[in-house]
Coordinates of C-alpha atoms in Angstrom, one line a residue:
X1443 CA 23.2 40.8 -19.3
X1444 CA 20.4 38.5 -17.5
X1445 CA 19.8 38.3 -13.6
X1446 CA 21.8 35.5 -12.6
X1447 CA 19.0 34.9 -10.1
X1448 CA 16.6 32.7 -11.5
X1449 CA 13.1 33.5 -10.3
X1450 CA 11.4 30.6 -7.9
X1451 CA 8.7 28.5 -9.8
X1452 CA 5.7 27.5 -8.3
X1453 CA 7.2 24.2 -7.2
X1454 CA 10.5 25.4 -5.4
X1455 CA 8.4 28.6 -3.8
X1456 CA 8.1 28.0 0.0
X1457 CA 4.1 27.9 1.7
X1458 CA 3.6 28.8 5.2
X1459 CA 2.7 26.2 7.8
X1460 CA 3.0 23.7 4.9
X1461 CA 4.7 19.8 5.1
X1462 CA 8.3 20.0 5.0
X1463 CA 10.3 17.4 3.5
X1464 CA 11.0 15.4 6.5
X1465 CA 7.3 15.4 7.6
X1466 CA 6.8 14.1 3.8
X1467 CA 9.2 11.4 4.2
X1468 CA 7.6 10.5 7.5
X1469 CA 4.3 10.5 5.7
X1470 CA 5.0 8.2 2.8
X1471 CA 7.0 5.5 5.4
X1472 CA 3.5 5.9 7.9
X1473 CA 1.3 5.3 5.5
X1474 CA 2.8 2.2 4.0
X1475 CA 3.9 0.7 7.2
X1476 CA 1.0 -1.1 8.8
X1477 CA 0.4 -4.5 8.9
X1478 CA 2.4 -6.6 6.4
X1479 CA 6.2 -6.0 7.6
X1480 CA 4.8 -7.6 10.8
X1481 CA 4.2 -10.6 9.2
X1482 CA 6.8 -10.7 6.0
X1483 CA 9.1 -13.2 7.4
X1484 CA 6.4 -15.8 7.2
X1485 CA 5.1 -15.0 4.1
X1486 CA 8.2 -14.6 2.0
X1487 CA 9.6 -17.5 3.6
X1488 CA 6.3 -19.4 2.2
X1489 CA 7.1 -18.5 -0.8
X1490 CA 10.7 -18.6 -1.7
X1491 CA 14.5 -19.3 0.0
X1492 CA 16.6 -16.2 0.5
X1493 CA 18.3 -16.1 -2.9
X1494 CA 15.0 -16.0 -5.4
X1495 CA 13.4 -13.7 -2.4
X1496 CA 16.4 -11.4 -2.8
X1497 CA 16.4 -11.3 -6.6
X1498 CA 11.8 -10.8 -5.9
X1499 CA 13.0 -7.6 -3.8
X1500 CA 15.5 -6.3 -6.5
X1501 CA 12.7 -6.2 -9.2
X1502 CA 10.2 -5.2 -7.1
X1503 CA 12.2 -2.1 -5.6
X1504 CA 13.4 -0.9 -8.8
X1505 CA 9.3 -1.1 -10.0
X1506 CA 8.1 0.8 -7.0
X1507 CA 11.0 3.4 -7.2
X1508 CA 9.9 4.1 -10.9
X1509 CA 6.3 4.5 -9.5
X1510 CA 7.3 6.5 -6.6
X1511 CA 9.3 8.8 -8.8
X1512 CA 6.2 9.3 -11.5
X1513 CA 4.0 10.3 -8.2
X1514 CA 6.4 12.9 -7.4
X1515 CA 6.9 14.1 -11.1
X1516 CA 3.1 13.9 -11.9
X1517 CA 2.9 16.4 -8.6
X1518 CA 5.3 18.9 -10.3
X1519 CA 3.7 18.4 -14.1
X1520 CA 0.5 18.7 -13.3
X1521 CA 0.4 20.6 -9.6
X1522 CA -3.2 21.3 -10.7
X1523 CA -4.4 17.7 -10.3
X1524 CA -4.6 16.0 -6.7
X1525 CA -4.3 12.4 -6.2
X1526 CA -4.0 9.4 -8.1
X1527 CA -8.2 9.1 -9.2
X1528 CA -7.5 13.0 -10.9
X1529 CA -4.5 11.5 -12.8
X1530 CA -6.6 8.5 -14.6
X1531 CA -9.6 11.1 -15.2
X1532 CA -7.6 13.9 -16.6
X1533 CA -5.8 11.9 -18.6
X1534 CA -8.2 9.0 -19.9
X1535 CA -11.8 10.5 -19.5
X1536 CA -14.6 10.1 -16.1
X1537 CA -15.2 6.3 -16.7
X1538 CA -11.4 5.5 -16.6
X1539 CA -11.6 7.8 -13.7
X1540 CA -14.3 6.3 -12.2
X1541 CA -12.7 2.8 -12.7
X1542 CA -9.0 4.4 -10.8
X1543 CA -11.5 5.7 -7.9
X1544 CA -13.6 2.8 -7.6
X1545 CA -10.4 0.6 -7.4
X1546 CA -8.4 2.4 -5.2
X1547 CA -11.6 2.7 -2.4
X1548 CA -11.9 -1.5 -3.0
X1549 CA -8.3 -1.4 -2.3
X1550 CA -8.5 0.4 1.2
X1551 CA -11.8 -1.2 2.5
X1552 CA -10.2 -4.4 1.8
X1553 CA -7.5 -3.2 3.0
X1554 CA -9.2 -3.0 6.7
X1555 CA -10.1 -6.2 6.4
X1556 CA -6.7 -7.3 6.1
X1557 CA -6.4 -5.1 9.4
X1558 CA -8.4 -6.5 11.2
X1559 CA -7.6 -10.0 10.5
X1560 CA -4.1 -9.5 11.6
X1561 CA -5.2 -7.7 14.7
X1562 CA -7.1 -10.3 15.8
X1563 CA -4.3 -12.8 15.4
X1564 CA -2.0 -10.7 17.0
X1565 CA -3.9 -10.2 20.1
X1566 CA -4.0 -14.0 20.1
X1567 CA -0.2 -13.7 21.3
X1568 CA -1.9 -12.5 24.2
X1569 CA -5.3 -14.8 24.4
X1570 CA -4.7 -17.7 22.6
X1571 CA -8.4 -18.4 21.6
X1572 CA -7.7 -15.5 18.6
X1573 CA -5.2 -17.4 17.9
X1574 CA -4.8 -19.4 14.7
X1575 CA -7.7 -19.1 11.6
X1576 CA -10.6 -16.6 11.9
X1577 CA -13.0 -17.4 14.0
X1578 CA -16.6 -16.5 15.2
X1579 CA -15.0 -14.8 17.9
X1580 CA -12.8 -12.5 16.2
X1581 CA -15.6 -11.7 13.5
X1582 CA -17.5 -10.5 16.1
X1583 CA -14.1 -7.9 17.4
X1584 CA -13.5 -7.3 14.0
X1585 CA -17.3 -6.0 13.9
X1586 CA -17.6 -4.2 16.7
X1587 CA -14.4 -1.9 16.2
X1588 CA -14.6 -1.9 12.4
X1589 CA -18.2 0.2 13.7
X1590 CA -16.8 1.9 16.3
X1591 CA -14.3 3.6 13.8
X1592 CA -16.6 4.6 11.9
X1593 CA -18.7 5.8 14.2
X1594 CA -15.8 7.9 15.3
X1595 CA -14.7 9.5 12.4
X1596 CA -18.0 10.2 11.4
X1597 CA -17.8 13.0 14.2
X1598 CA -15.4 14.4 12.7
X1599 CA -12.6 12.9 14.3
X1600 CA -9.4 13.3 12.5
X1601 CA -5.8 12.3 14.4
X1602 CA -3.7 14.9 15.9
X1603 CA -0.3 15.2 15.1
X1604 CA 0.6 14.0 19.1
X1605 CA -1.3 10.9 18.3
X1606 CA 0.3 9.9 14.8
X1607 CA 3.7 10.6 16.4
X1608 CA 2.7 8.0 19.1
X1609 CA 1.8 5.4 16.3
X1610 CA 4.8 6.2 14.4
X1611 CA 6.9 5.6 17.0
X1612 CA 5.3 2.2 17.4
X1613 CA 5.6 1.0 14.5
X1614 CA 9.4 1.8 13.6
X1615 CA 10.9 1.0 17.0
X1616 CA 9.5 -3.0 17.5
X1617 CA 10.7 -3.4 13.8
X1618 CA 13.9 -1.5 14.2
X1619 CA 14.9 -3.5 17.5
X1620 CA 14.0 -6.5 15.5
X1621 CA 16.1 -5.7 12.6
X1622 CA 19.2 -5.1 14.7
X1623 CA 18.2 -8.1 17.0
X1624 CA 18.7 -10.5 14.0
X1625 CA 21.6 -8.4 12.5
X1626 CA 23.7 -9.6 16.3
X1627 CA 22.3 -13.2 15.8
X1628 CA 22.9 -13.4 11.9
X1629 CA 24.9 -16.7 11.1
X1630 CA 26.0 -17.0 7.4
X1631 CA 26.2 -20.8 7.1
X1632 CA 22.5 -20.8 8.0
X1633 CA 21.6 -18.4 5.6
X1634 CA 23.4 -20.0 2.5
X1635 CA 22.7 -23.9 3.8
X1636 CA 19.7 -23.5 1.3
X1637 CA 19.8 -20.5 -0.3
X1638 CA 18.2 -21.1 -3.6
X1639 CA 15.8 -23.8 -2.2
X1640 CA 17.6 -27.3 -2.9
X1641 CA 17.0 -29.9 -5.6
X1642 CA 15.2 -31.8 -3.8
X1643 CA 12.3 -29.1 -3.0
X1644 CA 12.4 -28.2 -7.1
X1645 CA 11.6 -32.0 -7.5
X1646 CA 8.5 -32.7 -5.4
X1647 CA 6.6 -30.5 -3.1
X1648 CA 6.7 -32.1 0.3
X1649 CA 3.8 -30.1 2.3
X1650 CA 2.8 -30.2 5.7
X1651 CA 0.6 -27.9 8.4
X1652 CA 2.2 -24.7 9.9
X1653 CA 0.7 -23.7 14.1
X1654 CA -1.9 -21.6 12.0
X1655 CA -3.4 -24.5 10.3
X1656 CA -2.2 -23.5 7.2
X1657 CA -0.7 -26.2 4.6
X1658 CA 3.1 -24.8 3.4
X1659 CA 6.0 -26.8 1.1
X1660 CA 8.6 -27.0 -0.7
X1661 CA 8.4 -23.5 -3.1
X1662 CA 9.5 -25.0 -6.3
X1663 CA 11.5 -24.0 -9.1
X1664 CA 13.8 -20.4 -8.8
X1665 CA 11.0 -18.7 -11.2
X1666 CA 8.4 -19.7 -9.4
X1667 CA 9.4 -18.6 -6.0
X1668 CA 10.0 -15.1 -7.7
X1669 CA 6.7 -14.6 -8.8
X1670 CA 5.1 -16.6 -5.5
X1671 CA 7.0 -13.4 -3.5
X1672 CA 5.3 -10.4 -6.0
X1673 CA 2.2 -10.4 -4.4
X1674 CA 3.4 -10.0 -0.5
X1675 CA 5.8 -7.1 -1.2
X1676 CA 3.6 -5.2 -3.2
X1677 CA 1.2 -5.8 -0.4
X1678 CA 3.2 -3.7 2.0
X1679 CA 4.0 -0.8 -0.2
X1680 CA 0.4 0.4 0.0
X1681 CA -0.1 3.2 1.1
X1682 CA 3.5 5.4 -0.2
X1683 CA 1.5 7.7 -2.7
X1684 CA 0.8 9.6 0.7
X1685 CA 3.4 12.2 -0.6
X1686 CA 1.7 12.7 -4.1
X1687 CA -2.2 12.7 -2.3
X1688 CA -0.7 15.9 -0.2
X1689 CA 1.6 17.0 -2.3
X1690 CA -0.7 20.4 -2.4
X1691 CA 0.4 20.9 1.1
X1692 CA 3.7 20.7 0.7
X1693 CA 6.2 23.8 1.8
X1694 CA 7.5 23.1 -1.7
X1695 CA 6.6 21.1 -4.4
X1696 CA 9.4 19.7 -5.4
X1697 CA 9.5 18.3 -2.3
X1698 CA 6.6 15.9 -3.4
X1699 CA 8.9 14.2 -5.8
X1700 CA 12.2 13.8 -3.1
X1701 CA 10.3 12.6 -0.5
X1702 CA 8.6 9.9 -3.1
X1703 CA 12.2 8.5 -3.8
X1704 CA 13.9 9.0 -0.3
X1705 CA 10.7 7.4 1.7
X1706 CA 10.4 4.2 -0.7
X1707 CA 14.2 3.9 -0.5
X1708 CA 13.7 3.7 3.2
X1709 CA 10.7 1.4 2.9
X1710 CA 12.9 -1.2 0.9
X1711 CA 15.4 -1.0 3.2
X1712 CA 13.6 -2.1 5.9
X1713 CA 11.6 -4.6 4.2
X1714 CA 14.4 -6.0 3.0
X1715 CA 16.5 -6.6 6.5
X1716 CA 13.1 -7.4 7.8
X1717 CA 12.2 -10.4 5.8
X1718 CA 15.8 -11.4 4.7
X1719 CA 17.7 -11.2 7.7
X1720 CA 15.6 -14.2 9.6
X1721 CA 17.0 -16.3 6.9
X1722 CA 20.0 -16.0 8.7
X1723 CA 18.6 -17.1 12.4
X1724 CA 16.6 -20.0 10.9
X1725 CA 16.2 -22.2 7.9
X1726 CA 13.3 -21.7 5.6
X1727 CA 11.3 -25.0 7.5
X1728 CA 11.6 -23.2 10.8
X1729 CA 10.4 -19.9 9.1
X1730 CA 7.4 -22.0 7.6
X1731 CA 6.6 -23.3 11.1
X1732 CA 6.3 -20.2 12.8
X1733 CA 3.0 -18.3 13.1
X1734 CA 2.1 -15.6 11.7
X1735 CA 2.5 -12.2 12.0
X1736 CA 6.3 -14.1 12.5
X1737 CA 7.9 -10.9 13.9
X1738 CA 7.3 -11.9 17.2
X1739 CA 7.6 -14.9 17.7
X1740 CA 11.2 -14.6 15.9
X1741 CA 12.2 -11.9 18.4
X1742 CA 11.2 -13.7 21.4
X1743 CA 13.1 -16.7 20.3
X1744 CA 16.5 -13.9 20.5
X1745 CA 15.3 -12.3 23.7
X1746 CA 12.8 -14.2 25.9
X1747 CA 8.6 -13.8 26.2
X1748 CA 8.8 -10.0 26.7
X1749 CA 9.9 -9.7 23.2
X1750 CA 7.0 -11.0 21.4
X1751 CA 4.8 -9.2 23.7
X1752 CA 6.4 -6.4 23.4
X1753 CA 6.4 -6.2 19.5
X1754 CA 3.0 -7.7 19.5
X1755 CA 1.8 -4.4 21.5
X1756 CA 3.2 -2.0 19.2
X1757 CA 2.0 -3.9 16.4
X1758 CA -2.0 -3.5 18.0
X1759 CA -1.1 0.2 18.3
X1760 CA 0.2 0.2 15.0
X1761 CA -3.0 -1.6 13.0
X1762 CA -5.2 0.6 14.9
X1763 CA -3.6 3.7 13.7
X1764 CA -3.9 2.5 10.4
X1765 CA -7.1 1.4 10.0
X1766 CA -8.2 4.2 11.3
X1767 CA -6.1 6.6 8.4
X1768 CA -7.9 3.8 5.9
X1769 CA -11.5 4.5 7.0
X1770 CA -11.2 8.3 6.8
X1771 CA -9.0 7.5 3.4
X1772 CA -11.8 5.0 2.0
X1773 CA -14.4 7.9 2.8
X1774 CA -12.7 10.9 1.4
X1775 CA -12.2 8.5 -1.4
X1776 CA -16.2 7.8 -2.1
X1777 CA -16.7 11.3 -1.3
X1778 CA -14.2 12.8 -4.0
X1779 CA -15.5 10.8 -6.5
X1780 CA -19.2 11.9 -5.9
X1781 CA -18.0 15.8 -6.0
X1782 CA -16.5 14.8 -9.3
X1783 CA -19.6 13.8 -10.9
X1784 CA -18.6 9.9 -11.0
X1785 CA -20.6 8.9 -7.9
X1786 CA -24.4 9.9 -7.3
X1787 CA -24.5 12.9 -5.2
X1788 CA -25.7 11.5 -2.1
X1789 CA -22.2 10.5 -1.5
X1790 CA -21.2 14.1 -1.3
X1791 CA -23.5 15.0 1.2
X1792 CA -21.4 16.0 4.7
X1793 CA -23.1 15.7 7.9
X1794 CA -22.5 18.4 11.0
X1795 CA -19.2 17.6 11.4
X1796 CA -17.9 17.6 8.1
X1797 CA -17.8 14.0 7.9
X1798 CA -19.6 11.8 4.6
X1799 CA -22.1 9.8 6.4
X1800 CA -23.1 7.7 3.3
X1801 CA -19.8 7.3 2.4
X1802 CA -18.2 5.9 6.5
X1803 CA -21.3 3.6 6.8
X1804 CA -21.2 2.2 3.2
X1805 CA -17.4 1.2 3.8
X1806 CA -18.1 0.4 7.4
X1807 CA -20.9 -2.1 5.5
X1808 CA -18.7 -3.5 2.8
X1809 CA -15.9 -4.0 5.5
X1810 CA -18.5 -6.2 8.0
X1811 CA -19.6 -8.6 4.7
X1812 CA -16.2 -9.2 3.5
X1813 CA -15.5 -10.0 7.3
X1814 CA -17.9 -12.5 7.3
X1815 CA -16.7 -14.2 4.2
X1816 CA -13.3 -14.4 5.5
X1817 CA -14.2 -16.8 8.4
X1818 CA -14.8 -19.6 5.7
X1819 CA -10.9 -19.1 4.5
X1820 CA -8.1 -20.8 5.9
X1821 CA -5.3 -18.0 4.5
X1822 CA -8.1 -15.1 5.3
X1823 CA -5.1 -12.3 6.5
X1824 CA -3.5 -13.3 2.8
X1825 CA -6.3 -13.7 0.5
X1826 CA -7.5 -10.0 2.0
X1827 CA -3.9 -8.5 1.1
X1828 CA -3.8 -9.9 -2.5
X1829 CA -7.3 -8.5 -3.0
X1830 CA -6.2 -5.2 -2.2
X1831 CA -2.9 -5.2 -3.4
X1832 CA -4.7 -6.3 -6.5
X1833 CA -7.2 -3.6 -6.6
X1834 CA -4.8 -0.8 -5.9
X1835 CA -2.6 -1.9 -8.9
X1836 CA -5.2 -0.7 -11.1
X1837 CA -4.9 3.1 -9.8
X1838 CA -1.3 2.6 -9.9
X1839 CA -1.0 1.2 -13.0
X1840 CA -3.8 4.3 -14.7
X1841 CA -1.6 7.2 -12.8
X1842 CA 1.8 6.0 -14.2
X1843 CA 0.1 5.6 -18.0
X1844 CA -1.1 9.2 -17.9
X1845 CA 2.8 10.0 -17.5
X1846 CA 3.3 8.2 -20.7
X1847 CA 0.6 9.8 -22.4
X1848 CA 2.0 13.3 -21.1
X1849 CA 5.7 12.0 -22.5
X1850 CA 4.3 10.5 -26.1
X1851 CA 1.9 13.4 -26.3
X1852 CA 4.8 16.3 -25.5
X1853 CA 6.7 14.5 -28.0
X1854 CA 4.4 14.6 -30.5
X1855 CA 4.3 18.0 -30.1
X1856 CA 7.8 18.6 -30.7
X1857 CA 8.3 19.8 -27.1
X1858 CA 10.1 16.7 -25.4
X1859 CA 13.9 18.6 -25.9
X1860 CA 12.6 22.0 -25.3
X1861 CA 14.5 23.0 -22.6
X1862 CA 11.8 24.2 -20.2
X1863 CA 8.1 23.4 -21.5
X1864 CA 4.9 24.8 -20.6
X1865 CA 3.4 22.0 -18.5
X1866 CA 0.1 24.2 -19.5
X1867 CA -1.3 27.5 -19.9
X1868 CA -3.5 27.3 -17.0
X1869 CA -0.2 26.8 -15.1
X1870 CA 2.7 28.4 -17.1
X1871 CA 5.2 27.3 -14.0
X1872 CA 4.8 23.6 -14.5
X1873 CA 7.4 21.6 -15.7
X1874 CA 7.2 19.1 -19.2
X1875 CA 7.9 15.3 -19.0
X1876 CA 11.3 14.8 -19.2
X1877 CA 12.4 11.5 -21.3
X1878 CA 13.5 9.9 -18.1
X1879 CA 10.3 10.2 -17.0
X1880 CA 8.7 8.6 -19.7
X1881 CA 10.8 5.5 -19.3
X1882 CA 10.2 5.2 -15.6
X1883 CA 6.6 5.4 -16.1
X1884 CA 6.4 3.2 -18.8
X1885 CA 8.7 0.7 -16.9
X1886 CA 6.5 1.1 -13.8
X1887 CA 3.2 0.3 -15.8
X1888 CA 4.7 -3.0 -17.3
X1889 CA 6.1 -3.8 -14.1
X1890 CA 2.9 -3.5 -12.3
X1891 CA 0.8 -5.4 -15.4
X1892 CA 3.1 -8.2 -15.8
X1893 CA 3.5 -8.7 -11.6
X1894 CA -0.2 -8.7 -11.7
X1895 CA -1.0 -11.1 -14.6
X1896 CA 1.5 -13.7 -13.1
X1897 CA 0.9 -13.0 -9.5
X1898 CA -2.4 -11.8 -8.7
X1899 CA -4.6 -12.6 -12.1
X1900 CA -7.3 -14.3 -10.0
X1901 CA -7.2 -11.8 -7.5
X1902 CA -8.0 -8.9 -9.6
X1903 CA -10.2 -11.2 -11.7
X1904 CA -12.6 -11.2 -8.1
X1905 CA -11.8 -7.4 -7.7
X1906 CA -13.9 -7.1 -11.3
X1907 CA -17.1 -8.4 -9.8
X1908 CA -17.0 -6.1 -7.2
X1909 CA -17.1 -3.2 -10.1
X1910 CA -20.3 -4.2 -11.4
X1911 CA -22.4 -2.6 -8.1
X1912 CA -20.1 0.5 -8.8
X1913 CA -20.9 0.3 -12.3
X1914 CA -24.7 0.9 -11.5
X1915 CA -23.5 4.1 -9.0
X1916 CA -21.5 5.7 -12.0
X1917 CA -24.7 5.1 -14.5
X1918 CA -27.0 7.4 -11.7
X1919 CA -23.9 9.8 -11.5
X1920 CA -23.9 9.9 -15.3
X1921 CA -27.7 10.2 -15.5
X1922 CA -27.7 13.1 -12.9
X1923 CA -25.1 15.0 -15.0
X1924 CA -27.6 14.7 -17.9
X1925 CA -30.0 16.1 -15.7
X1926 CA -28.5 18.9 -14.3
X1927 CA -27.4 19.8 -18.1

């Protein structure tokens, strides 16, 4: 007769002083939520009436819950390997890694960018010469804290848990107030007077100039407007793999993989309301007409001047909380890839405080010049989020593949039925790929490829030149190897 107690793997076994599942949760939702829900209203109105923008969320959820359910998986298949840029270079060699790495650091820097852009137009809410396109002005704000932060966390500085509790709470309760604002003020008629966009708009594209300067129409056929909305939502889901990047300091690792699921359902939920439920307050042209970050501009419509303010305050607090996660991110980023050979070793260097000198100041450089360029762009806030929503795909897109290798290669084996594989020796209490993990994964990598070649093509086409600098880095990485063999 066997124990009827099964032992505890690795992944159900608590830790001490670890991440529980709630502070998991709380960790994927903070470190998607920056920017972008701000301003979603605008930009999906832009791009689509409520219908096609509905049917644009349903595709897009279901391809980020496959992706946030491979994170958590990969976590409990391969607990040895930490982060997305370990996935791509266990699974596909260094270059492939150093391609994921090198992506994912464009994607945060850039990232910033997109930061700072929207910071500067919502403190325009407040002083209306930040208002509309980028100016010199806010080039030189951007500049001076875009330093600043780096300056910071290159002593060290990391945020206390008081102080990401303070910009938590910022973020969720201007968007929650929001959400049930427009939930009291809903009217139905409004929301289904043009709810697929009308003939006339899928005829001829009538155009004209929004209060940020920028030129907005009709948005075309249904399949169009779909695709049109890809590239803003995956925009604000940057950021969720938080759970899988510290899955290692979870209380338990299966933990990882509920938190993945439970925090991107929460994420859609509120992206959803947030950009769907304005439908229902004001047509699409009114939507168009507003500008942007939209959120609150819409709110002090429903409850006078101190609403915009006030969600215009948390939304500062809120963008400076984040960029200040990206920097330290974008760093330990540069840094990881140098102490994996991909990167020259001056990147690993850390100064007295623990903190990768060479790797805060190149980011803090690359953030300034892309600054700069953006002044000369009329959409600067969106052509910054499609870069790095563009550039991230790429890590995305390498992590969920390895999972289908894993799956094809198990199988191959004979091992996809076993009832409990070996994930490996080194690590007898991992778990194999199950098969529904090999259709998720391979679900989530076409989703990503085909929402990228019909969305963002050009955008990641712009993201390849920027590889050819890092190209140069990885051939010194690769020569010091040969060196040091």
């Amino acid at each position: 007769m066997s124990d009827s107690t099964p032992n505890p793997t690795v992944q159900d076994a608590p830790h001490k002083h670890g991440i529980s599942l709630m502070g998991l949760i709380a960790l994927v939702i903070s470190s998607a939520i920056g920017s972008g829900v701000f301003a979603l209203s605008t930009d999906v109105s832009a791009a689509a009436a409520p219908g096609p923008a509905l049917i644009a969320w349903l595709i897009t959820g279901i391809g980020f819950m496959g992706l946030a359910t491979t994170f958590g998986r990969l976590s409990i298949v391969k607990p040895e390997l930490d982060g997305i840029v370990a996935y791509a270079h266990a699974g596909f060699g260094p270059f492939v890694g150093f391609i994921s790495g090198w992506g994912y650091w464009l994607s945060i820097w850039i990232g910033n960018v997109a930061f700072g852009v929207m910071l500067v137009t919502a403190i325009g809410y407040f002083y209306p010469p930040f208002a509309g396109n980028l100016t010199i002005l806010g080039v030189v704000f951007i500049s001076l804290l875009n330093w600043a932060i780096v300056l910071l966390v290159n002593r060290g500085v990391e945020q206390a848990s008081m102080l990401n509790a303070i910009v938590m709470v910022c973020k969720l309760v201007p968007i929650f107030s929001f959400i049930i604002a427009m939930v009291f003020v809903f009217d139905f008629d409004v929301f289904t007077a043009d709810f697929w966009g009308n003939v006339a708009n899928n005829l001829y594209s009538a155009s004209y100039t929004n209060v940020n300067g920028t030129v907005v129409g009709a948005p075309g056929p249904i399949p169009r407007q779909i695709v049109n909305c890809l590239m803003v939502m995956m925009w604000v889901f940057v950021g969720m793999e938080g759970a899988s990047v510290l899955g290692h300091r979870a209380e338990r690792k299966s933990d990882v993989s509920r938190a993945s699921i439970l925090g991107c359902t929460i994420l859609v939920a509120i992206y959803v309301a947030a950009s769907i439920l304005p439908y229902g307050y004001l047509t699409r042209e009114e939507l168009m007409a507003l500008g942007s970050p939209s959120m609150p501009y819409i709110f002090a419509r429903v409850v006078g001047p101190w609403g915009g303010a006030f969600i215009s305050a948390g939304l500062i607090i809120s963008i400076f909380g984040a960029w200040l996660s990206f920097t330290m991110l974008a760093s330990e980023a540069l840094c990881g890839m140098a102490q994996m050979k991909l990167l020259p070793r001056a990147f690993s260097h850390l100064n007295a405080y623990s903190a990768p000198t060479a790797c805060l100041f190149t980011t803090g450089a690359m953030v300034q010049l892309l600054t700069i360029v953006m002044m000369f762009s009329n959409e600067a806030y969106q052509l910054a989020y499609s870069l790095c929503t563009a550039a991230i795909t790429i890590s995305w897109t390498l992590a969920a593949a390895y999972m289908v290798k894993l799956g094809i290669e198990q199988r191959k084996r004979g091992r996809a039925d076993h009832p409990k594989a070996v994930g490996n020796a080194e690590h007898p209490n991992s778990e194999r790929v199950r098969g529904t993990d090999l259709a998720l994964a391979s679900f989530t990598v076409v989703f990503l490829v085909v929402a990228v070649a019909l969305a963002g093509i050009q955008q990641l086409l712009l993201c390849c030149i920027a590889y050819i600098p890092g190209i140069f880095f990885y051939k010194k990485a690769q020569h010091e190897r040969e060196m040091l063999q």
